[in-house]
Coordinates of C-alpha atoms in Angstrom, one line a residue:
X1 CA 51.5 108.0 85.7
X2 CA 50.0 111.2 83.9
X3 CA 50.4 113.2 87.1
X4 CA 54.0 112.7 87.8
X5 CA 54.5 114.0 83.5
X6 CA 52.4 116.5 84.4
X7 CA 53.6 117.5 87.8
X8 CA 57.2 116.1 88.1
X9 CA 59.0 118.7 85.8
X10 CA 57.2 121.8 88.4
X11 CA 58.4 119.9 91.2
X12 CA 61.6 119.6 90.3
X13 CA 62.3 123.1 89.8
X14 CA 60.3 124.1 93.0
X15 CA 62.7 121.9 94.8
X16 CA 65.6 123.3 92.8
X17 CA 64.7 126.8 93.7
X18 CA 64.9 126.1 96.9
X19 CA 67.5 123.9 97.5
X20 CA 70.5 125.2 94.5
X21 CA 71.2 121.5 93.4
X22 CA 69.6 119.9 90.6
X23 CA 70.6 116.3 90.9
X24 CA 69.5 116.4 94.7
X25 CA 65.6 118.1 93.6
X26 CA 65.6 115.4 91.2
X27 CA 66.0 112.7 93.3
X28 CA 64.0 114.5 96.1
X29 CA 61.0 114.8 93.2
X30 CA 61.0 111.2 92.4
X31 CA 60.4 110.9 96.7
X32 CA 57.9 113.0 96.7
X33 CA 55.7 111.3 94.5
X34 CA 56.4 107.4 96.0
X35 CA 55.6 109.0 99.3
X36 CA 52.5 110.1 97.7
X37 CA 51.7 106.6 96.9
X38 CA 51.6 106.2 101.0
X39 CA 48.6 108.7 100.7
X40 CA 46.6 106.7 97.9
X41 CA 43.6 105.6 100.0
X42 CA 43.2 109.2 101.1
X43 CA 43.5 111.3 98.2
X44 CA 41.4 113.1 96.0
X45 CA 41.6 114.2 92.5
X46 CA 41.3 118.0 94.0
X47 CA 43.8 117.3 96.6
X48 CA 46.4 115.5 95.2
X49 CA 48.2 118.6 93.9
X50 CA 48.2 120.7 96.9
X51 CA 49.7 117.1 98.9
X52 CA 52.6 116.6 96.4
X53 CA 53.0 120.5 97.2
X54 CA 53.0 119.6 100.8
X55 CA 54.9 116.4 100.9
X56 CA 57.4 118.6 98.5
X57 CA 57.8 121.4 101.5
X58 CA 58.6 118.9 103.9
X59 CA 61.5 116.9 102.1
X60 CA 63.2 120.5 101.5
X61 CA 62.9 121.4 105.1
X62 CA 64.7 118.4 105.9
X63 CA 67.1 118.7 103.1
X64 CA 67.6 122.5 104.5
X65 CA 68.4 121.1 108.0
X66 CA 70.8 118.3 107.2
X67 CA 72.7 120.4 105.0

């Protein structure tokens, strides 16, 4: 879709930042947004940036702990 051209590439790198491993943010990116898909009923066009965001925050948290 146009939102993950759009947002995927920002994503990535915010993942990368955190995490040091580009492969990994990657793959976590491409998680984020079909766990965004889970969301579809609920989101807005205002809100789905700021839930990618948060959905992003949480995989790298996890990522963070088992690592």
């Amino acid at each position: 879709s146009e939102m993950c051209k759009e947002t995927g590439p920002i994503i990535i790198h915010y993942i990368n930042r955190k995490i040091n491993d580009y492969e990994s943010a990657r793959d976590m990116a491409q998680d984020v947004f079909l766990r965004l898909m889970e969301y579809k009923q609920i989101l807005r066009k205002e809100t789905v940036r700021s839930m990618v965001f948060f959905i992003a925050h949480n995989l790298v948290v996890d990522y963070l702990r088992r690592y």
